[in-house]
Coordinates of C-alpha atoms in Angstrom, one line a residue:
Chain A
X188 CA 0.0 0.0 0.0
X189 CA 2.8 2.4 0.9
X190 CA 4.6 1.5 -2.3
X191 CA 1.5 2.4 -4.3
X192 CA 1.1 5.7 -2.5
X193 CA 4.7 6.6 -3.2
X194 CA 4.5 5.6 -6.8
X195 CA 1.0 6.9 -7.5
X196 CA 2.1 8.6 -10.7
X197 CA 3.7 5.4 -12.0
X198 CA 0.7 3.3 -11.2
X199 CA -1.8 5.8 -12.7
X200 CA 0.4 6.3 -15.8
X201 CA 0.7 2.5 -16.4
X202 CA -3.1 2.1 -15.9
X203 CA -3.6 4.7 -18.6
X204 CA -1.2 2.9 -20.9
X205 CA -3.1 -0.3 -20.3
X206 CA -6.3 1.4 -21.2
X207 CA -4.7 2.6 -24.5
X208 CA -3.2 -0.8 -25.4
X209 CA -6.1 -3.0 -24.4
X210 CA -8.1 -2.6 -27.7
X211 CA -5.0 -3.5 -29.7
X212 CA -4.6 -6.7 -27.7
X213 CA -8.3 -7.5 -28.2
X214 CA -7.9 -7.0 -31.9
X215 CA -4.8 -9.2 -31.9
X216 CA -6.5 -12.0 -29.9
X217 CA -9.6 -11.9 -32.0
X218 CA -7.6 -12.2 -35.2
X219 CA -7.2 -15.9 -34.2
X220 CA -10.9 -16.4 -33.6
X221 CA -13.3 -18.4 -35.6
X222 CA -16.6 -16.7 -35.2
X223 CA -19.9 -18.5 -35.6
X224 CA -22.0 -15.7 -37.1
X225 CA -21.1 -12.7 -39.2
X226 CA -19.9 -10.7 -36.2
X227 CA -16.5 -11.2 -34.6
X228 CA -17.3 -10.0 -31.1
X229 CA -17.4 -13.3 -29.1
X230 CA -14.6 -15.7 -28.6
X231 CA -15.3 -19.2 -30.2
X232 CA -12.4 -21.3 -31.2
X233 CA -8.7 -20.7 -32.1
X234 CA -8.0 -20.7 -35.8
X235 CA -5.4 -19.5 -38.2
X236 CA -7.8 -19.3 -41.2
X237 CA -7.9 -15.5 -41.4
X238 CA -4.1 -15.3 -41.2
X239 CA -3.7 -17.8 -44.0
X240 CA -6.0 -15.9 -46.3
X241 CA -6.0 -12.2 -45.4
X242 CA -7.5 -11.2 -48.7
X243 CA -10.2 -13.8 -48.5
X244 CA -12.9 -11.2 -48.1
X245 CA -14.3 -9.5 -51.2
X246 CA -13.1 -5.9 -51.7
X247 CA -10.9 -5.9 -48.5
X248 CA -7.5 -5.8 -50.2
X249 CA -8.8 -3.6 -52.9
X250 CA -9.8 -1.0 -50.3
X251 CA -6.3 -1.4 -48.7
X252 CA -4.6 -0.7 -52.0
X253 CA -6.8 2.3 -52.6
X254 CA -6.0 3.7 -49.2
X255 CA -2.4 3.1 -49.7
X256 CA -2.3 4.9 -53.1
X257 CA -4.2 7.9 -51.7
X258 CA -2.0 8.1 -48.7
X259 CA 1.2 8.0 -50.8
X260 CA 0.1 10.7 -53.1
X261 CA -1.4 12.8 -50.3
X262 CA 1.8 12.5 -48.4
X263 CA 3.9 13.6 -51.4
X264 CA 1.6 16.5 -52.2
X265 CA 1.2 17.7 -48.6
X266 CA 4.9 17.4 -47.8
X267 CA 6.1 19.3 -50.8
X268 CA 3.5 22.1 -50.4
X269 CA 3.9 22.2 -46.6
X270 CA 7.7 22.3 -46.6
X271 CA 7.6 25.2 -49.0
X272 CA 5.2 27.1 -46.8
X273 CA 7.2 26.3 -43.7
X274 CA 10.4 27.7 -45.2
X275 CA 8.6 30.8 -46.4
X276 CA 7.1 31.4 -42.9
X277 CA 10.3 30.9 -41.0
X278 CA 12.9 32.4 -43.3
X279 CA 11.2 35.5 -44.7
X280 CA 9.5 38.5 -43.4
X281 CA 6.6 39.7 -45.6
X282 CA 3.2 41.2 -45.4
X283 CA 0.1 38.9 -44.6
X284 CA 2.2 36.6 -42.4
X285 CA -0.4 36.7 -39.7
X286 CA -3.3 36.0 -42.1
X287 CA -1.4 33.1 -43.6
X288 CA -0.6 31.7 -40.2
X289 CA -4.3 31.7 -39.3
X290 CA -5.2 30.1 -42.6
X291 CA -2.9 27.3 -41.8
X292 CA -4.1 27.0 -38.2
X293 CA -7.8 27.0 -39.0
X294 CA -8.0 23.5 -40.6
X295 CA -6.6 22.0 -37.5
X296 CA -9.1 24.0 -35.3
X297 CA -12.1 22.9 -37.2
X298 CA -14.2 19.8 -36.5
X299 CA -13.6 17.4 -39.3
X300 CA -17.4 17.1 -40.2
X301 CA -17.5 20.8 -40.9
X302 CA -14.6 20.6 -43.4
X303 CA -15.9 17.4 -44.9
X304 CA -19.4 18.9 -45.4
X305 CA -18.2 22.2 -46.8
X306 CA -15.8 20.5 -49.2
X307 CA -18.7 18.3 -50.4
X308 CA -20.8 21.4 -51.1
X309 CA -18.0 22.8 -53.2
X310 CA -17.6 19.6 -55.2
X311 CA -21.4 19.3 -55.6
X312 CA -21.6 22.9 -56.8
X313 CA -18.7 22.3 -59.3
X314 CA -20.3 19.1 -60.5
X315 CA -17.1 17.2 -59.8
X316 CA -17.3 13.5 -59.9
X317 CA -16.6 12.1 -56.4
X318 CA -13.9 9.5 -56.1
X319 CA -10.1 9.1 -56.1
X320 CA -9.4 12.7 -57.0
X321 CA -11.8 14.4 -54.7
X322 CA -10.5 12.3 -51.8
X323 CA -6.9 13.1 -52.7
X324 CA -7.6 16.8 -52.9
X325 CA -9.3 16.7 -49.5
X326 CA -6.5 14.7 -47.9
X327 CA -3.7 17.0 -49.2
X328 CA -5.8 19.9 -47.8
X329 CA -6.1 18.6 -44.2
X330 CA -2.6 17.1 -44.1
X331 CA -1.0 20.3 -45.2
X332 CA -1.3 22.2 -41.9
X333 CA 0.2 19.3 -39.9
X334 CA 3.2 19.2 -42.2
X335 CA 3.7 22.9 -42.0
X336 CA 3.7 22.7 -38.2
X337 CA 6.1 19.8 -38.1
X338 CA 8.6 21.3 -40.5
X339 CA 8.3 24.8 -39.0
X340 CA 9.3 23.5 -35.6
X341 CA 12.5 22.0 -37.0
X342 CA 13.4 24.9 -39.3
X343 CA 12.9 27.4 -36.5
X344 CA 15.4 25.6 -34.3
X345 CA 18.0 25.5 -37.1
X346 CA 21.1 27.7 -36.7
X347 CA 21.2 30.1 -39.7
X348 CA 24.9 30.4 -39.2
X349 CA 25.4 27.0 -40.7
X350 CA 24.0 28.3 -44.0
X351 CA 26.1 31.5 -43.7
X352 CA 29.2 29.4 -43.2
X353 CA 28.3 27.4 -46.4
X354 CA 28.0 30.6 -48.3
X355 CA 31.3 31.9 -47.0
X356 CA 32.8 28.7 -48.3
X357 CA 31.5 29.7 -51.7
X358 CA 28.6 27.3 -51.9
X359 CA 26.0 28.6 -54.3
X360 CA 22.4 29.0 -53.1
X361 CA 21.3 25.6 -54.7
X362 CA 24.4 23.8 -53.2
X363 CA 23.7 25.4 -49.8
X364 CA 20.2 24.3 -49.9
X365 CA 20.8 20.7 -51.0
X366 CA 24.0 20.1 -48.9
X367 CA 23.2 22.0 -45.7
X368 CA 19.6 23.2 -45.3
X369 CA 17.8 20.1 -46.5
X370 CA 19.8 17.6 -44.5
X371 CA 19.2 19.6 -41.3
X372 CA 15.5 20.0 -42.0
X373 CA 15.1 16.4 -43.0
X374 CA 13.9 15.0 -39.6
X375 CA 11.2 17.7 -39.5
X376 CA 10.1 16.9 -43.1
X377 CA 10.2 13.2 -42.4
X378 CA 8.1 13.7 -39.3
X379 CA 5.6 15.8 -41.3
X380 CA 5.5 13.2 -44.0
X381 CA 4.9 10.3 -41.6
X382 CA 2.1 12.2 -39.9
X383 CA 0.5 13.0 -43.2
X384 CA 0.7 9.4 -44.2
X385 CA -0.9 8.2 -41.0
X386 CA -3.6 10.8 -41.0
X387 CA -4.5 10.2 -44.7
X388 CA -4.5 6.4 -44.3
X389 CA -6.7 6.4 -41.3
X390 CA -9.0 9.2 -42.2
X391 CA -12.7 8.3 -42.2
X392 CA -14.9 11.3 -41.8
X393 CA -13.6 13.5 -44.6
X394 CA -13.3 10.5 -46.9
X395 CA -16.8 9.3 -46.0
X396 CA -18.2 12.6 -47.3
X397 CA -16.1 13.0 -50.5
X398 CA -15.4 9.5 -51.7
X399 CA -18.6 8.9 -53.7
X400 CA -18.6 5.1 -54.4
X401 CA -14.9 4.5 -53.9
X402 CA -14.2 2.5 -50.8
X403 CA -11.0 3.1 -48.8
X404 CA -9.9 0.8 -46.0
X405 CA -11.5 2.8 -43.1
X406 CA -14.7 3.0 -45.2
X407 CA -14.6 -0.8 -45.6
X408 CA -14.3 -1.2 -41.9
X409 CA -17.2 1.2 -41.3
X410 CA -19.4 -0.7 -43.7
X411 CA -18.4 -4.0 -42.2
X412 CA -19.4 -2.8 -38.8
X413 CA -23.0 -2.9 -40.0
X414 CA -22.8 -6.0 -42.3
X415 CA -20.7 -8.1 -40.0
X416 CA -16.9 -7.8 -39.4
X417 CA -14.7 -10.4 -41.1
X418 CA -11.8 -11.7 -39.0
X419 CA -9.5 -10.5 -41.7
X420 CA -10.0 -6.9 -40.5
X421 CA -8.4 -7.9 -37.2
X422 CA -5.6 -9.6 -39.0
X423 CA -4.8 -6.5 -41.0
X424 CA -5.1 -4.3 -37.9
X425 CA -2.7 -6.6 -36.0
X426 CA -0.2 -6.7 -38.9
X427 CA -0.2 -2.9 -39.2
X428 CA 0.4 -2.6 -35.4
X429 CA 3.2 -5.1 -35.4
X430 CA 4.9 -3.7 -38.5
X431 CA 4.7 -0.1 -37.1
X432 CA 6.1 -1.1 -33.7
X433 CA 9.0 -3.0 -35.4
X434 CA 9.7 0.0 -37.7
X435 CA 9.8 2.4 -34.8
X436 CA 12.0 0.2 -32.7
X437 CA 14.3 -0.4 -35.7
X438 CA 14.5 3.3 -36.4
X439 CA 15.3 3.9 -32.7
X440 CA 18.2 1.4 -32.9
X441 CA 19.6 3.0 -36.0
X442 CA 19.5 6.5 -34.5
X443 CA 21.0 5.3 -31.2
X444 CA 23.9 3.7 -33.1
X445 CA 24.4 6.9 -35.1
X446 CA 24.4 9.0 -31.9
X447 CA 26.9 6.7 -30.4
X448 CA 29.1 6.9 -33.5
X449 CA 28.9 10.7 -33.4
X450 CA 29.8 11.0 -29.7
X451 CA 32.4 8.4 -28.9
Chain B
X226 CA 15.0 55.0 -62.0
X227 CA 16.6 57.8 -63.9
X228 CA 18.1 59.4 -60.8
X229 CA 20.4 56.5 -60.0
X230 CA 24.0 57.4 -60.7
X231 CA 25.7 55.2 -63.3
X232 CA 29.1 53.8 -62.4
X233 CA 31.7 56.3 -63.7
X234 CA 33.8 54.0 -65.7
X235 CA 31.5 51.2 -66.7
X236 CA 32.8 48.1 -68.3
X237 CA 29.3 46.8 -68.7
X238 CA 27.1 49.6 -67.4
X239 CA 23.5 48.7 -68.4
X240 CA 23.8 45.0 -67.3
X241 CA 25.1 45.8 -63.9
X242 CA 22.5 48.4 -63.3
X243 CA 19.7 46.1 -64.3
X244 CA 21.1 43.2 -62.3
X245 CA 21.5 45.3 -59.2
X246 CA 17.8 46.3 -59.4
X247 CA 16.5 43.0 -60.4
X248 CA 18.1 40.7 -57.8
X249 CA 16.6 42.1 -54.7
X250 CA 13.2 42.2 -56.3
X251 CA 13.4 38.6 -57.3
X252 CA 14.5 37.8 -53.8
X253 CA 11.6 39.7 -52.4
X254 CA 9.3 37.5 -54.4
X255 CA 10.8 34.2 -53.2
X256 CA 8.6 33.8 -50.2
X257 CA 5.5 34.4 -52.3
X258 CA 6.5 31.8 -54.8
X259 CA 7.1 29.4 -52.0
X260 CA 3.7 30.1 -50.5
X261 CA 1.7 30.3 -53.7
X262 CA 0.8 26.6 -54.4
X263 CA 0.0 25.6 -50.8
X264 CA -1.9 28.7 -49.9
X265 CA -3.8 28.5 -53.1
X266 CA -4.7 24.9 -52.2
X267 CA -6.0 26.0 -48.8
X268 CA -7.9 28.9 -50.3
X269 CA -9.6 26.9 -53.0
X270 CA -10.3 23.7 -51.0
X271 CA -10.7 25.0 -47.4
X272 CA -11.8 28.7 -47.5
X273 CA -13.8 28.7 -50.7
X274 CA -15.9 25.6 -49.5
X275 CA -16.8 27.5 -46.4
X276 CA -18.2 30.3 -48.6
X277 CA -20.1 27.7 -50.6
X278 CA -21.5 26.2 -47.4
X279 CA -22.5 29.6 -46.1
X280 CA -24.5 30.1 -49.3
X281 CA -26.0 26.6 -49.2
X282 CA -27.2 27.2 -45.7
X283 CA -29.4 30.1 -46.8
X284 CA -30.8 28.3 -49.8
X285 CA -34.2 26.7 -50.2
X286 CA -35.5 24.2 -52.7
X287 CA -35.4 20.6 -53.3
X288 CA -33.1 18.1 -55.0
X289 CA -35.4 17.8 -58.0
X290 CA -36.0 21.5 -58.6
X291 CA -32.6 22.6 -57.5
X292 CA -31.6 24.9 -54.7
X293 CA -31.6 28.7 -54.8
X294 CA -30.2 31.3 -52.5
X295 CA -33.3 32.9 -50.9
X296 CA -31.6 34.2 -47.7
X297 CA -33.8 31.9 -45.8
X298 CA -32.2 32.3 -42.3
X299 CA -35.1 30.4 -40.8
X300 CA -33.2 27.2 -41.6
X301 CA -30.8 28.0 -38.8
X302 CA -33.5 28.6 -36.3
X303 CA -35.4 25.4 -37.3
X304 CA -32.2 23.3 -37.2
X305 CA -31.3 24.6 -33.8
X306 CA -34.8 24.0 -32.5
X307 CA -34.9 20.5 -33.8
X308 CA -31.4 19.4 -33.0
X309 CA -30.3 21.3 -30.0
X310 CA -30.3 18.1 -27.8
X311 CA -27.6 16.8 -30.2
X312 CA -25.6 20.0 -29.8
X313 CA -25.9 19.8 -26.0
X314 CA -24.9 16.1 -26.1
X315 CA -21.9 16.8 -28.3
X316 CA -20.5 19.5 -26.1
X317 CA -21.2 17.5 -23.0
X318 CA -19.7 14.3 -24.3
X319 CA -16.7 16.1 -25.8
X320 CA -16.2 18.1 -22.6
X321 CA -16.4 15.1 -20.4
X322 CA -14.0 13.1 -22.6
X323 CA -11.6 16.1 -22.6
X324 CA -11.5 16.2 -18.8
X325 CA -11.1 12.5 -18.6
X326 CA -8.3 12.6 -21.1
X327 CA -6.5 15.3 -19.0
X328 CA -7.0 13.3 -15.8
X329 CA -5.8 10.0 -17.4
X330 CA -3.2 11.6 -19.7
X331 CA -1.3 13.8 -17.2
X332 CA 0.1 11.0 -15.0
X333 CA 1.3 9.1 -18.1
X334 CA 2.9 12.2 -19.6
X335 CA 4.5 13.0 -16.3
X336 CA 5.7 9.4 -15.9
X337 CA 7.3 9.5 -19.4
X338 CA 8.8 12.9 -18.9
X339 CA 10.3 12.5 -15.4
X340 CA 10.3 9.0 -14.2
X341 CA 10.8 6.7 -17.1
X342 CA 14.5 6.9 -17.4
X343 CA 15.7 4.5 -20.1
X344 CA 12.2 3.3 -20.6
X345 CA 11.2 6.7 -22.0
X346 CA 11.4 5.8 -25.7
X347 CA 9.6 2.5 -25.2
X348 CA 6.8 4.2 -23.4
X349 CA 6.5 6.8 -26.1
X350 CA 6.4 4.1 -28.8
X351 CA 3.6 2.4 -26.8
X352 CA 1.6 5.7 -26.7
X353 CA 1.9 6.2 -30.5
X354 CA 1.7 2.6 -31.6
X355 CA -2.1 2.1 -31.1
X356 CA -2.4 4.8 -33.8
X357 CA -1.2 2.4 -36.5
X358 CA -4.2 0.1 -36.2
X359 CA -7.1 1.9 -37.9
X360 CA -9.0 3.8 -35.2
X361 CA -12.3 2.2 -36.5
X362 CA -11.0 -1.3 -35.8
X363 CA -9.9 -0.2 -32.4
X364 CA -13.2 1.4 -31.7
X365 CA -15.0 -1.8 -32.7
X366 CA -12.8 -3.6 -30.3
X367 CA -14.5 -1.7 -27.5
X368 CA -17.7 -3.5 -28.5
X369 CA -16.0 -6.7 -27.5
X370 CA -14.5 -5.3 -24.3
X371 CA -17.8 -3.7 -23.1
X372 CA -20.0 -6.6 -24.3
X373 CA -23.1 -7.2 -22.1
X374 CA -21.8 -10.5 -20.6
X375 CA -18.2 -9.5 -20.7
X376 CA -15.7 -9.1 -17.9
X377 CA -15.9 -5.3 -17.6
X378 CA -19.6 -5.1 -17.3
X379 CA -19.6 -8.1 -14.9
X380 CA -17.0 -6.4 -12.7
X381 CA -18.8 -3.1 -12.7
X382 CA -22.0 -4.9 -11.8
X383 CA -20.5 -6.9 -9.0
X384 CA -18.9 -3.7 -7.6
X385 CA -22.4 -2.0 -7.8
X386 CA -20.9 0.7 -10.0
X387 CA -23.6 0.1 -12.6
X388 CA -26.3 1.0 -10.0
X389 CA -24.7 4.3 -9.5
X390 CA -24.1 5.1 -13.1
X391 CA -27.6 4.0 -14.0
X392 CA -28.9 6.3 -11.4
X393 CA -26.8 9.1 -12.9
X394 CA -28.2 8.2 -16.3
X395 CA -24.8 7.2 -17.8
X396 CA -25.8 3.6 -18.2
X397 CA -29.1 1.8 -18.6
X398 CA -30.4 -1.7 -18.0
X399 CA -27.2 -3.2 -16.6
X400 CA -25.3 -2.7 -19.8
X401 CA -22.7 -0.2 -20.9
X402 CA -22.9 -0.6 -24.7
X403 CA -25.4 1.8 -26.3
X404 CA -25.2 4.2 -23.4
X405 CA -23.5 7.6 -22.9
X406 CA -20.8 5.9 -20.8
X407 CA -19.7 3.8 -23.8
X408 CA -19.6 6.8 -26.1
X409 CA -17.6 8.8 -23.7
X410 CA -15.3 5.9 -23.1
X411 CA -14.7 5.6 -26.8
X412 CA -14.1 9.3 -27.2
X413 CA -11.7 9.4 -24.3
X414 CA -9.8 6.4 -25.7
X415 CA -9.6 7.7 -29.2
X416 CA -8.3 11.2 -28.3
X417 CA -6.0 10.3 -25.5
X418 CA -2.8 10.4 -27.6
X419 CA -3.7 14.0 -28.7
X420 CA -3.7 15.0 -25.0
X421 CA -0.6 13.0 -24.0
X422 CA 1.8 14.1 -26.7
X423 CA 1.5 17.9 -26.2
X424 CA 1.5 17.4 -22.4
X425 CA 4.6 15.3 -22.7
X426 CA 6.4 17.9 -24.9
X427 CA 5.7 20.8 -22.5
X428 CA 6.6 18.7 -19.4
X429 CA 9.8 17.5 -21.0
X430 CA 10.9 21.1 -21.4
X431 CA 10.7 21.7 -17.6
X432 CA 14.1 21.8 -16.0
X433 CA 14.2 19.1 -13.3
X434 CA 16.3 21.4 -11.1
X435 CA 13.2 23.5 -10.6
X436 CA 11.6 20.6 -8.8
X437 CA 14.7 20.2 -6.6
X438 CA 14.7 24.0 -5.9
X439 CA 11.1 23.8 -4.8
X440 CA 11.9 20.8 -2.5
X441 CA 14.9 22.8 -1.1
X442 CA 12.5 25.6 -0.2
X443 CA 10.4 23.1 1.8
X444 CA 7.6 22.7 -0.7
X445 CA 5.7 19.4 -0.3
X446 CA 5.5 17.3 -3.5
X447 CA 1.9 18.3 -3.9
X448 CA 2.8 22.0 -3.6
X449 CA 5.6 21.6 -6.0
X450 CA 3.2 20.0 -8.5
X451 CA 0.6 22.7 -8.0
X452 CA 2.9 25.7 -8.0
X453 CA 5.7 24.7 -10.4
X454 CA 4.7 21.8 -12.6
X455 CA 1.2 22.7 -13.6
X456 CA 1.8 26.3 -14.4
X457 CA 4.9 25.4 -16.5
X458 CA 2.9 22.7 -18.4
X459 CA 0.1 25.1 -19.2
X460 CA 0.9 25.3 -22.9
X461 CA 0.6 21.6 -23.1
X462 CA -2.6 21.5 -21.2
X463 CA -4.2 24.1 -23.4
X464 CA -3.1 22.6 -26.7
X465 CA -4.0 19.1 -25.5
X466 CA -7.4 20.2 -24.5
X467 CA -8.0 21.9 -27.8
X468 CA -6.7 18.9 -29.8
X469 CA -9.1 16.7 -27.9
X470 CA -12.2 18.9 -27.6
X471 CA -12.4 20.1 -31.1
X472 CA -12.3 16.8 -33.0
X473 CA -14.4 15.1 -30.3
X474 CA -17.2 17.6 -30.6
X475 CA -17.6 16.9 -34.3
X476 CA -17.0 13.1 -34.0
X477 CA -19.8 10.8 -34.9
X478 CA -17.9 7.5 -35.2
X479 CA -17.9 6.7 -31.5
X480 CA -21.6 7.7 -31.1
X481 CA -22.6 5.5 -34.0
X482 CA -20.5 2.4 -33.2
X483 CA -20.8 2.4 -29.4
X484 CA -24.0 4.4 -28.8
X485 CA -27.7 4.1 -29.6
X486 CA -30.2 6.5 -31.1
X487 CA -30.4 8.3 -27.7
X488 CA -26.7 9.1 -27.8
X489 CA -26.4 10.5 -31.3
X490 CA -24.1 13.5 -31.6
X491 CA -24.5 16.4 -33.9
X492 CA -21.9 14.9 -36.3
X493 CA -24.3 12.1 -37.0
X494 CA -27.0 14.5 -37.8
X495 CA -24.9 16.5 -40.2
X496 CA -23.7 13.2 -41.9
X497 CA -27.2 11.8 -42.4
X498 CA -28.6 15.1 -43.5
X499 CA -25.9 15.5 -46.1
X500 CA -25.4 11.9 -47.3
X501 CA -28.8 10.2 -46.7
X502 CA -31.6 12.8 -46.4
X503 CA -29.9 15.1 -48.9
X504 CA -31.3 18.2 -47.2
X505 CA -28.3 20.3 -48.0
X506 CA -29.4 23.6 -46.4
X507 CA -30.2 22.1 -43.0
X508 CA -26.9 20.2 -43.1
X509 CA -24.9 23.3 -44.0
X510 CA -26.7 25.3 -41.3
X511 CA -26.0 22.7 -38.7
X512 CA -22.3 22.4 -39.6
X513 CA -22.0 26.2 -39.5
X514 CA -23.6 26.3 -36.0
X515 CA -21.2 23.6 -34.8
X516 CA -18.3 25.6 -36.2
X517 CA -19.4 28.8 -34.6
X518 CA -20.0 27.1 -31.2
X519 CA -16.6 25.4 -31.3
X520 CA -14.9 28.7 -32.3
X521 CA -16.6 30.6 -29.5
X522 CA -15.8 27.9 -26.9
X523 CA -12.2 27.7 -28.1
X524 CA -11.7 31.5 -28.1
X525 CA -13.2 31.9 -24.6
X526 CA -11.0 29.1 -23.4
X527 CA -7.8 30.5 -24.9
X528 CA -8.6 33.9 -23.4
X529 CA -9.3 32.4 -20.0
X530 CA -6.2 30.3 -19.9
X531 CA -4.1 33.3 -20.8
X532 CA -2.0 31.7 -23.5
X533 CA -3.1 33.7 -26.5
X534 CA 0.4 33.6 -28.0
X535 CA 0.0 29.9 -28.4
X536 CA -2.1 30.3 -31.5

């Protein structure tokens, strides 16, 4: 009891962590389930069927591919546009900076339904055909602000003297940018890109409004919640979780080793 | 232009002159070229749609005959009258979830920032990792966890907690699913990382020596926490609250998956008006009211918390 009182923060923190991880564990466990009916909510018997045949459900892997394609293009678009904006905002003084800052902040401070609905009214008024392109446009739009914020944080903490030094050593503007500026800003750009990818891949609300009849992975899951959830959804959820954790741990190891190499 | 003195002995006079004038101008334009594509994107696909939605909200008509702008502001009033329970519910659920996120998230952020030591990176990974499984799949998992004959409901029932929550109106009929409690649980769960990460960033910046100093000055741990830690983590608290409250107030996924018809939030109404009923003016008016309410709440909150420079 005394130990708990002394470590109340640790206990409370770990309980929160358990609350956060619990659904992932449930998803994992139920990926080995063999449900009786259409819904995979009750434990029946252990089975590897779903893991052997993850694409065994109609349209599931098609929706995954579509989500992946959209996320890749949205990431590229948002990262390029967002990085340009971030550099302009940090490196230059010009008029309308305040207005532009608010324009970038607003999409993050807006409930997603509002953005989704207003974008739909625009597309309806323009008579645009809803599908891949409208979803891509929407995803670039809402990822943009997050990329700007991530890159801005990194560029702001950058020492401008490094670039001055490069120029003093007769590097041209292009050379300075490619050899000095970009490598230093890279972690910020990478963070922004990762965030954009994750946001786009997992977005449901904005996609739901603007996808027309195309079905992305989150929309497939949403539909299956009504029709009956195939076990394969749990398999894919588990696989994504495991791959992501491994990637993060791997990245951590690489950067640790680099740090050690840099500071012997 | 004409008044500029030309170099006295010019090897290449006109070129130099033009170059000298042109370079700074081109340089002055650089930020605008950098901004142009991105800002244009936001103007066309974020700002312009808002204008379209504003105009849609004052239109009347039907899908067959087409909609016309008639400045019919009555739509707003009607929408508010019909759906104000949904607004109240949305703000209530989102507010409760935000408070719960803060209460649950603060210890974890504190733990990672000050007590984790070499476990810090692992804990951070564990906070972010659930993100990688689609949030819809994870929300559906709550259906299993909170199932009527499941362990959680059984435990709450044995501990007589369900009697209390039922009396408060949070649960009904000895079940948690399809009640406000399930929806708030889902909202809290889904937005916790958005609270923890900003909290962690602002806690991590606090110099540990400040805690020692407070201790040296005979402050009890609780006093140190109240007078040093909390004020210094204010930016994290504010941005965490905003990042939780704003999306939660417009969310309809949790209400639809974990709730019932009695727990529908305003997002559900906007969605069904837009995509199923196809009553565009009402849907547009509703989403404008939601936006206005959120903006007002957020502005008041930012003013109150005294961190205006945050935005």
